[in-house]
Short mmCIF file of C-alpha atoms in Angstrom, two decimals:
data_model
loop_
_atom_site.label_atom_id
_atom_site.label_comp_id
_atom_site.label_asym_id
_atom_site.label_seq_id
_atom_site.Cartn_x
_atom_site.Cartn_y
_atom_site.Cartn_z
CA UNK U 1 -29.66 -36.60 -74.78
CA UNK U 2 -31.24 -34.05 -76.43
CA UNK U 3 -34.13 -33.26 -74.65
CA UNK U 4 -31.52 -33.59 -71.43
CA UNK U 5 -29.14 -30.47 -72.69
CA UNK U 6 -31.53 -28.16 -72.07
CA UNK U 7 -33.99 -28.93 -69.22
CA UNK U 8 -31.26 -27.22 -66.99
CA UNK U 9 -32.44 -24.03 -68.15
CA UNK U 10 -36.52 -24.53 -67.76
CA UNK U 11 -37.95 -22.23 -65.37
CA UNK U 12 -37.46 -23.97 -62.20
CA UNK U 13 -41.06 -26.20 -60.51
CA UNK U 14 -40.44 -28.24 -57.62
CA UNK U 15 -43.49 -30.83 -57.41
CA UNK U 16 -45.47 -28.40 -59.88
CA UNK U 17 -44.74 -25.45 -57.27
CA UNK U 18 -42.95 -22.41 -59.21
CA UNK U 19 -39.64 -21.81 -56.90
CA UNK U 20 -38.31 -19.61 -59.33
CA UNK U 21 -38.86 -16.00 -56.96
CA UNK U 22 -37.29 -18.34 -54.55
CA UNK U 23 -33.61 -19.07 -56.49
CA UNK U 24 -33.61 -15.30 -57.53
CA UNK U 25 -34.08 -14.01 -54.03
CA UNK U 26 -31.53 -16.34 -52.59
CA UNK U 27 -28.60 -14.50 -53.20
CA UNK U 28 -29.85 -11.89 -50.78
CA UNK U 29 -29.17 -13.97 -48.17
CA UNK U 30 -25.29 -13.94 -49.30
CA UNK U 31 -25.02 -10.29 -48.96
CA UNK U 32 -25.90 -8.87 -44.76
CA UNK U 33 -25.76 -5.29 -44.02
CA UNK U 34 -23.44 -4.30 -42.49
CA UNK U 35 -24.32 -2.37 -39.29
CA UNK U 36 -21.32 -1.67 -36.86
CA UNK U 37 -18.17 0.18 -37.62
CA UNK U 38 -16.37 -2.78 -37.83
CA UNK U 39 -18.03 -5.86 -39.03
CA UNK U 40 -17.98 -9.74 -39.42
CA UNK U 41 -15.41 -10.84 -41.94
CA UNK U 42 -17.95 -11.68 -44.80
CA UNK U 43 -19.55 -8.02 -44.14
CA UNK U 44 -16.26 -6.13 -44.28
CA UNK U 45 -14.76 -8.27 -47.11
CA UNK U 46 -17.84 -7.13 -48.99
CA UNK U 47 -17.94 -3.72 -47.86
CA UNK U 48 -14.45 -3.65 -49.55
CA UNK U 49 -15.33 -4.91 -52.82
CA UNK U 50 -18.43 -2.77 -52.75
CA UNK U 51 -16.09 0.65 -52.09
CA UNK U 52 -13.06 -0.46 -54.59
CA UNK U 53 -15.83 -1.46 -57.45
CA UNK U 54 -18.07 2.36 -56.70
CA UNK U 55 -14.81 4.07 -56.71
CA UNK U 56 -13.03 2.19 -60.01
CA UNK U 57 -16.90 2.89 -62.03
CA UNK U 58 -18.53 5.63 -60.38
CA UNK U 59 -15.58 8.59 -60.72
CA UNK U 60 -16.30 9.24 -64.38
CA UNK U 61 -19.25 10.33 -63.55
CA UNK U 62 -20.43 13.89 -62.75
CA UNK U 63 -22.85 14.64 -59.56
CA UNK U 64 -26.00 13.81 -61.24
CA UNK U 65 -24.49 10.64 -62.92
CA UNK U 66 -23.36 9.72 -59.21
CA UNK U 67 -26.82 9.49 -58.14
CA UNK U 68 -27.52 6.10 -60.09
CA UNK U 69 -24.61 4.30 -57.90
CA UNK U 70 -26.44 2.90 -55.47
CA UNK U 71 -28.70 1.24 -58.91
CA UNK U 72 -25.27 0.52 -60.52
CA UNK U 73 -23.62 -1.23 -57.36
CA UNK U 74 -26.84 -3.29 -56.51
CA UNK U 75 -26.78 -4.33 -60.35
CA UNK U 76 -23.35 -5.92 -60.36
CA UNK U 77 -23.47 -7.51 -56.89
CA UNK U 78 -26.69 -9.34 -58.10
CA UNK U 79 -25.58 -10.30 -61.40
CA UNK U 80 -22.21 -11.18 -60.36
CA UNK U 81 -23.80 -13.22 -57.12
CA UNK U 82 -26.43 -15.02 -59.65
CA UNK U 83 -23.49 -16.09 -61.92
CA UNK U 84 -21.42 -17.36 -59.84
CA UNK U 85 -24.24 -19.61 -57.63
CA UNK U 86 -25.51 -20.46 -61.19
CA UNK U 87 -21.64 -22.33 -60.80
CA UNK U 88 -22.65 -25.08 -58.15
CA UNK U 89 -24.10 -28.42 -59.62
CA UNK U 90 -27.54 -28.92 -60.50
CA UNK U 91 -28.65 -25.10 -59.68
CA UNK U 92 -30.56 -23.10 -61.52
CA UNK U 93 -28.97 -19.57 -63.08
CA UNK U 94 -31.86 -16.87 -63.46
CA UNK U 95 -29.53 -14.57 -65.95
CA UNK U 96 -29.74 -17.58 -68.68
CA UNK U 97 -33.47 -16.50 -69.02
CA UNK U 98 -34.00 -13.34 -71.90
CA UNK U 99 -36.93 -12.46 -70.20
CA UNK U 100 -34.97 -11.54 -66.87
CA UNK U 101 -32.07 -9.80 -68.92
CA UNK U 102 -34.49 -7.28 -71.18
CA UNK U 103 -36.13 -6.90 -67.81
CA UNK U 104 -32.75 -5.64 -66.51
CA UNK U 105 -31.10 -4.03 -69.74
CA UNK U 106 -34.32 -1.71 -70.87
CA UNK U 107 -35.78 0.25 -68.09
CA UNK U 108 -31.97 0.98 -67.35
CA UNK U 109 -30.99 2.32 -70.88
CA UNK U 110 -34.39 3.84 -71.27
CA UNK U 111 -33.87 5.76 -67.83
CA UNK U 112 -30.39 7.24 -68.89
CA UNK U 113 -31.45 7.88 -72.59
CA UNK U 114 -34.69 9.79 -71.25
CA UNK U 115 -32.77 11.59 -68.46
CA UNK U 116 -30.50 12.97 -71.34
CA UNK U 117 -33.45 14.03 -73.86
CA UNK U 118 -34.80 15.78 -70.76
CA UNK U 119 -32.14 17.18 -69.00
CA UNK U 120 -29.68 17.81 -72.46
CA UNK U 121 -31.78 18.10 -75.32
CA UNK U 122 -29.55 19.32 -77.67
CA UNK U 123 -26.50 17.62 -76.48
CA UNK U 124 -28.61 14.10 -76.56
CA UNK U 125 -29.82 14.72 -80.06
CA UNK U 126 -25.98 15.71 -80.96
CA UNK U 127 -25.31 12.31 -80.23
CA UNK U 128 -26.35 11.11 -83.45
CA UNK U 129 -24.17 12.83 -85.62
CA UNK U 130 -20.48 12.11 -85.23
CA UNK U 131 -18.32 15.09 -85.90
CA UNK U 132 -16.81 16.01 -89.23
CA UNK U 133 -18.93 13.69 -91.35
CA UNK U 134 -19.09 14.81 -95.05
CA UNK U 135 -22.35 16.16 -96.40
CA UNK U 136 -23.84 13.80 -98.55
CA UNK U 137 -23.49 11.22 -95.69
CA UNK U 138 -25.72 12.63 -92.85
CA UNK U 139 -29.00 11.11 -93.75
CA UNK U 140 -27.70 7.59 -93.95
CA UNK U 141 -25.39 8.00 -90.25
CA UNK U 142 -28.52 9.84 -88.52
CA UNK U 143 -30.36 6.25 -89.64
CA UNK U 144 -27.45 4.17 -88.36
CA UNK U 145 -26.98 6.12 -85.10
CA UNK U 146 -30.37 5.59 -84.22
CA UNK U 147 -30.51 1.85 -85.07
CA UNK U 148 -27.06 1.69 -82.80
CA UNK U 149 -28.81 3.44 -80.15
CA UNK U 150 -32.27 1.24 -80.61
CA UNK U 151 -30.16 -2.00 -80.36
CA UNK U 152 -28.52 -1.04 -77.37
CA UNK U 153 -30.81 -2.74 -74.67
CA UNK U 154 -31.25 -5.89 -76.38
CA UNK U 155 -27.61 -6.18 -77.08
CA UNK U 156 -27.02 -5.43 -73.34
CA UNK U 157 -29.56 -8.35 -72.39
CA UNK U 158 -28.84 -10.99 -75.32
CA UNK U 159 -24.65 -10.61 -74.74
CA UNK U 160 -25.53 -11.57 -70.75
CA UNK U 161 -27.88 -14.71 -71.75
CA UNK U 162 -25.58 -15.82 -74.58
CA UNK U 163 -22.64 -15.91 -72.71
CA UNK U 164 -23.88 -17.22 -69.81
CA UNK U 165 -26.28 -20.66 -71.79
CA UNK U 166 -23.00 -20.99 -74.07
CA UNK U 167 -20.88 -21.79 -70.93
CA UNK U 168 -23.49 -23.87 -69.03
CA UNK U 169 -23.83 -25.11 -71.87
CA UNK U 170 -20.52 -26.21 -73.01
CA UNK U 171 -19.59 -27.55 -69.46
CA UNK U 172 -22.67 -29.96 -70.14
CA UNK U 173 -21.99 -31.76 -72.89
CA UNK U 174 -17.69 -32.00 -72.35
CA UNK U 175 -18.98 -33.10 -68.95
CA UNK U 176 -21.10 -35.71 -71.13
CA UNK U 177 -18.33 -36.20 -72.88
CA UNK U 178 -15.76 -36.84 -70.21
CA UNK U 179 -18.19 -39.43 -68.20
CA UNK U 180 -19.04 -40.61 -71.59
CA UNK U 181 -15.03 -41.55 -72.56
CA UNK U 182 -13.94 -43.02 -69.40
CA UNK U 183 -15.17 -46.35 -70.90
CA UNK U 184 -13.90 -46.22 -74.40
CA UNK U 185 -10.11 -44.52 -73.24
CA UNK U 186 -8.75 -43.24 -69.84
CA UNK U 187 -6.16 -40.83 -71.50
CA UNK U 188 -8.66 -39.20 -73.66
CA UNK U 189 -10.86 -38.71 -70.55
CA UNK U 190 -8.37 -37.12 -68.73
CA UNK U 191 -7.24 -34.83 -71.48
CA UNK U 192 -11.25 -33.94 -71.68
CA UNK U 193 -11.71 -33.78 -67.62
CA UNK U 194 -8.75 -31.06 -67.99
CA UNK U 195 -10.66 -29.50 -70.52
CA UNK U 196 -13.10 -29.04 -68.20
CA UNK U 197 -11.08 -27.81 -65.60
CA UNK U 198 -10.07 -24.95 -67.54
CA UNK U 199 -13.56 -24.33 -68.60
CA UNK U 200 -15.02 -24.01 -65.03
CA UNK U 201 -11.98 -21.73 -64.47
CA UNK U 202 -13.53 -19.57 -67.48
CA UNK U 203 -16.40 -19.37 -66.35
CA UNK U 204 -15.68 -17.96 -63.22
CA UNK U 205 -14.09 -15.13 -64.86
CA UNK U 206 -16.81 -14.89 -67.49
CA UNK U 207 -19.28 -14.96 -64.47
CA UNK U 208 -17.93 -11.73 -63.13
CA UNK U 209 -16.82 -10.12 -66.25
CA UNK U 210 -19.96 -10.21 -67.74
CA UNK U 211 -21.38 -7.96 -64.52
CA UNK U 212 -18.73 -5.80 -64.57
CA UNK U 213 -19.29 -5.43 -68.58
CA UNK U 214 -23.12 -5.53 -68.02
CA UNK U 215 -22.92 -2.37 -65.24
CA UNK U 216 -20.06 -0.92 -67.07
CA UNK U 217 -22.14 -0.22 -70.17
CA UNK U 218 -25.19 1.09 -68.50
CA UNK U 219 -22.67 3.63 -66.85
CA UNK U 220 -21.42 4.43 -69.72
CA UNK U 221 -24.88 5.02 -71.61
CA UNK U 222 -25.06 7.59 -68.32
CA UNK U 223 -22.23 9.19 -68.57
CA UNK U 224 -23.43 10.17 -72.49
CA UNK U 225 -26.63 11.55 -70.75
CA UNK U 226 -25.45 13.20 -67.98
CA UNK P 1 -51.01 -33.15 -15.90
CA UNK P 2 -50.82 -30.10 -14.62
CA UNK P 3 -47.12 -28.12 -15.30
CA UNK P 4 -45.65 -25.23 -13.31
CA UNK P 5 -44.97 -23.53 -16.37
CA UNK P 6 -47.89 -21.72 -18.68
CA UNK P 7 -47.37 -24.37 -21.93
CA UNK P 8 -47.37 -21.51 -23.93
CA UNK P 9 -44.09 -19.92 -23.15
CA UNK P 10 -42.28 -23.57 -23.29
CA UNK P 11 -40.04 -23.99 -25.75
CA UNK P 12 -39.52 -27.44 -27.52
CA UNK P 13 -37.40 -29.52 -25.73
CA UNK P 14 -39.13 -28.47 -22.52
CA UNK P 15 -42.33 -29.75 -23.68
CA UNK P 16 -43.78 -33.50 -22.31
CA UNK P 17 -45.06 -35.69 -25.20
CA UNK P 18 -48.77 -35.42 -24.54
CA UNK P 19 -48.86 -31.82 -24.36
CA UNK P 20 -47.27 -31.74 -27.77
CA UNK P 21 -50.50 -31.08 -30.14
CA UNK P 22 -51.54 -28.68 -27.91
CA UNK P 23 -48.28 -26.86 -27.90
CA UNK P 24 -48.41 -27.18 -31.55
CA UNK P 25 -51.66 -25.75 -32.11
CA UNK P 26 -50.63 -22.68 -29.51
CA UNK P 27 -47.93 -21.80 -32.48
CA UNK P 28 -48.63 -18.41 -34.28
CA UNK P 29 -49.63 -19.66 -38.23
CA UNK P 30 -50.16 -16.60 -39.44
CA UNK P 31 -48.33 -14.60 -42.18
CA UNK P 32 -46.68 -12.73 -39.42
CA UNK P 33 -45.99 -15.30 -37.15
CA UNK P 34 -44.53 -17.33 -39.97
CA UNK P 35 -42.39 -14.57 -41.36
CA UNK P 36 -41.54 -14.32 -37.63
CA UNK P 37 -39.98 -17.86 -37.29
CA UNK P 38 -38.40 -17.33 -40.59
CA UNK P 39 -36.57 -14.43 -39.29
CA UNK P 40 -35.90 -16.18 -36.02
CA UNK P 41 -34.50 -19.13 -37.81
CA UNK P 42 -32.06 -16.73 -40.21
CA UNK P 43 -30.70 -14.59 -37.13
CA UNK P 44 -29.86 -17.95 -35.03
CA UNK P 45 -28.29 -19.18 -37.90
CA UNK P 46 -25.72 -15.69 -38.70
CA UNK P 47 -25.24 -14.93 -35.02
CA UNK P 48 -23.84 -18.53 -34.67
CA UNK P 49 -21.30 -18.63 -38.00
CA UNK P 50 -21.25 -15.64 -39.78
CA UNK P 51 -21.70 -12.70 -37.12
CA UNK P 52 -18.19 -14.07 -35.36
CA UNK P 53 -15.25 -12.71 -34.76
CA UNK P 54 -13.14 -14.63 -36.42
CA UNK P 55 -15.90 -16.81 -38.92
CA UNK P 56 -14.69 -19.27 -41.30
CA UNK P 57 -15.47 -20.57 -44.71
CA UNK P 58 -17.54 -23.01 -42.83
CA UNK P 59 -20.25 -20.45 -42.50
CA UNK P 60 -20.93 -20.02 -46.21
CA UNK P 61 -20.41 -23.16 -47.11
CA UNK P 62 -22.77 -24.61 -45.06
CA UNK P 63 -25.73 -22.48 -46.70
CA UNK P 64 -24.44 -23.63 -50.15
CA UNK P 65 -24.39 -27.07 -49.48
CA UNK P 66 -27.89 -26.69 -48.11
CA UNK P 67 -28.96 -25.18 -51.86
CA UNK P 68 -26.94 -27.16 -53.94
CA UNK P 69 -28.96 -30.01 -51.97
CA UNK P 70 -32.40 -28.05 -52.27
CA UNK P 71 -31.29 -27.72 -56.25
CA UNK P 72 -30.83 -31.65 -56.68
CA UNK P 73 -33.99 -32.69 -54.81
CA UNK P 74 -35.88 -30.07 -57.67
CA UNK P 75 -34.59 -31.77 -60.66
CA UNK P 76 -34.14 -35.40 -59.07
CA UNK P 77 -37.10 -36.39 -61.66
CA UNK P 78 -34.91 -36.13 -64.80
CA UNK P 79 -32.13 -37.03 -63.18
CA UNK P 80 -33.17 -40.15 -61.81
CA UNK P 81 -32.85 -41.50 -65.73
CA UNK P 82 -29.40 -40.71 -65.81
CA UNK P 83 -28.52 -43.23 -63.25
CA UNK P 84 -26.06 -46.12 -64.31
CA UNK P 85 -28.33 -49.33 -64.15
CA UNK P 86 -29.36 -51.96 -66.58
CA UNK P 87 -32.67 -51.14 -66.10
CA UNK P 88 -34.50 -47.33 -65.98
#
């Protein structure tokens, strides 16, 4: 059973053939461009999302933050999209890898942490004091505000994979569990099957909050160095 | 057998079964040609459910069946232990 929990998350061979740029490219196929005024339903449903989700996170921004949107929008769609396929039985969910979330989390936080050393020196270097701090303190908060601002990338990319491999995870073994108790006693099986229910209904959510959390914070890191 | 039609510009169903490896080796196998028939394949497939205009679930639902069933022939190795018989 061991060795079983977690061969759902090996990088994905099919007959020793590496389909792993396959299963991350699929989700493209979900998403077609829309090209008329007024589209197919799955376009314009899409469209919609896409337009309510760039108004709700891109107004904070100022003109030069509202150049990353089209990065921002493309980021949530595809982490949002891979979460939720990573949902059907048996597939395989690219954002449980680390390698694919630092991928993701640094070049964007290193992008809108250089853009503001460029663009706002001062301001960007400001950052690391918070106002009104006593004397005697500085050295010691200019130490922590850097380590906060170091450990910002790999928080971004280890809060996506934890979250994520926790609730695979957990639907795993009560599924185990379920299948498992349907022997031994019905009504704790169905009190666990309901457990799962529930679960599966978290993890939608957590599928599409964790996007929205994901983008939401790289935004935000912009909107500091804009 | 001579046909009225150039084999080349046949398609499938139109082709008798002893021109067939010759109408299989007049396919294009190159990167192109394959990316081609990819292409093809995709565009036949949206025009038909998804560019409509009034498409369904069933057009969606269709291509995730089709990977949820491309997902379970990957890891059918390990999970052909977890079948329930006497004997593995």
């Amino acid at each position: 059973m061991n060795e079983n929990l977690f061969t759902s998350f090996t990088s994905p061979t099919m007959m020793g053939f590496p389909v792993v740029m396959l299963i991350i490219l699929f989700p493209s196929i979900m998403f077609p461009s829309p090209d008329r005024l007024i589209n197919n339903r799955l376009a314009s449903i899409q469209q919609w999302l896409i337009q309510l989700t760039s108004k709700q996170m891109m107004s904070i921004h100022n003109h030069k933050g509202q150049t990353w949107t089209l990065m921002l929008m493309s980021l949530i769609m595809f982490i949002g999209s891979t979460n939720l396929l990573g949902l059907l039985p048996h597939s395989f969910t690219p954002t449980t890898q680390l390698s694919m979330n630092l991928g993701m989390a640094i070049p964007l936080w290193a992008g809108a942490v250089i853009t503001g050393f460029r663009y706002k020196t001062k301001a960007s270097l400001a950052h690391f004091l918070p106002q009104g701090t006593p004397l005697p303190l500085i050295p010691m908060l200019v130490i922590i505000e850097t380590i906060s601002l170091f450990i910002q990338p790999i928080a971004l990319a280890v809060r996506l994979t934890a979250n994520i491999t926790a609730g695979h995870l957990l639907m795993h073994l009560i599924g185990g569990a379920t299948l498992a108790l349907t022997n031994i006693s019905m009504t704790t099986a169905l009190i666990t099957f309901i457990i799962l229910i529930l679960l599966t209904i978290l993890e939608f959510a957590v599928a599409l909050i964790q996007a929205y959390v994901f983008t939401l914070l790289v935004s935000l890191y912009l909107h500091d160095n804009t | 057998m001579a046909s009225v039609v150039p084999l080349k510009e046949k398609k499938l169903m139109d082709v008798k079964l002893g021109e067939l490896p010759s109408w299989i080796l007049m396919r294009d196998f190159t990167p192109k040609g394959i990316a081609g028939a990819f292409r093809r394949g995709y565009y036949r497939y949206y025009n038909k459910y998804v560019n409509v205009k009034k498409g369904g679930v069933a057009g969606i639902s269709m291509v995730l069946a089709a990977y949820v069933l491309f997902n379970y022939c990957r890891c059918y190795k390990e999970l052909k232990h977890e079948r329930l018989r006497k004997y593995h």
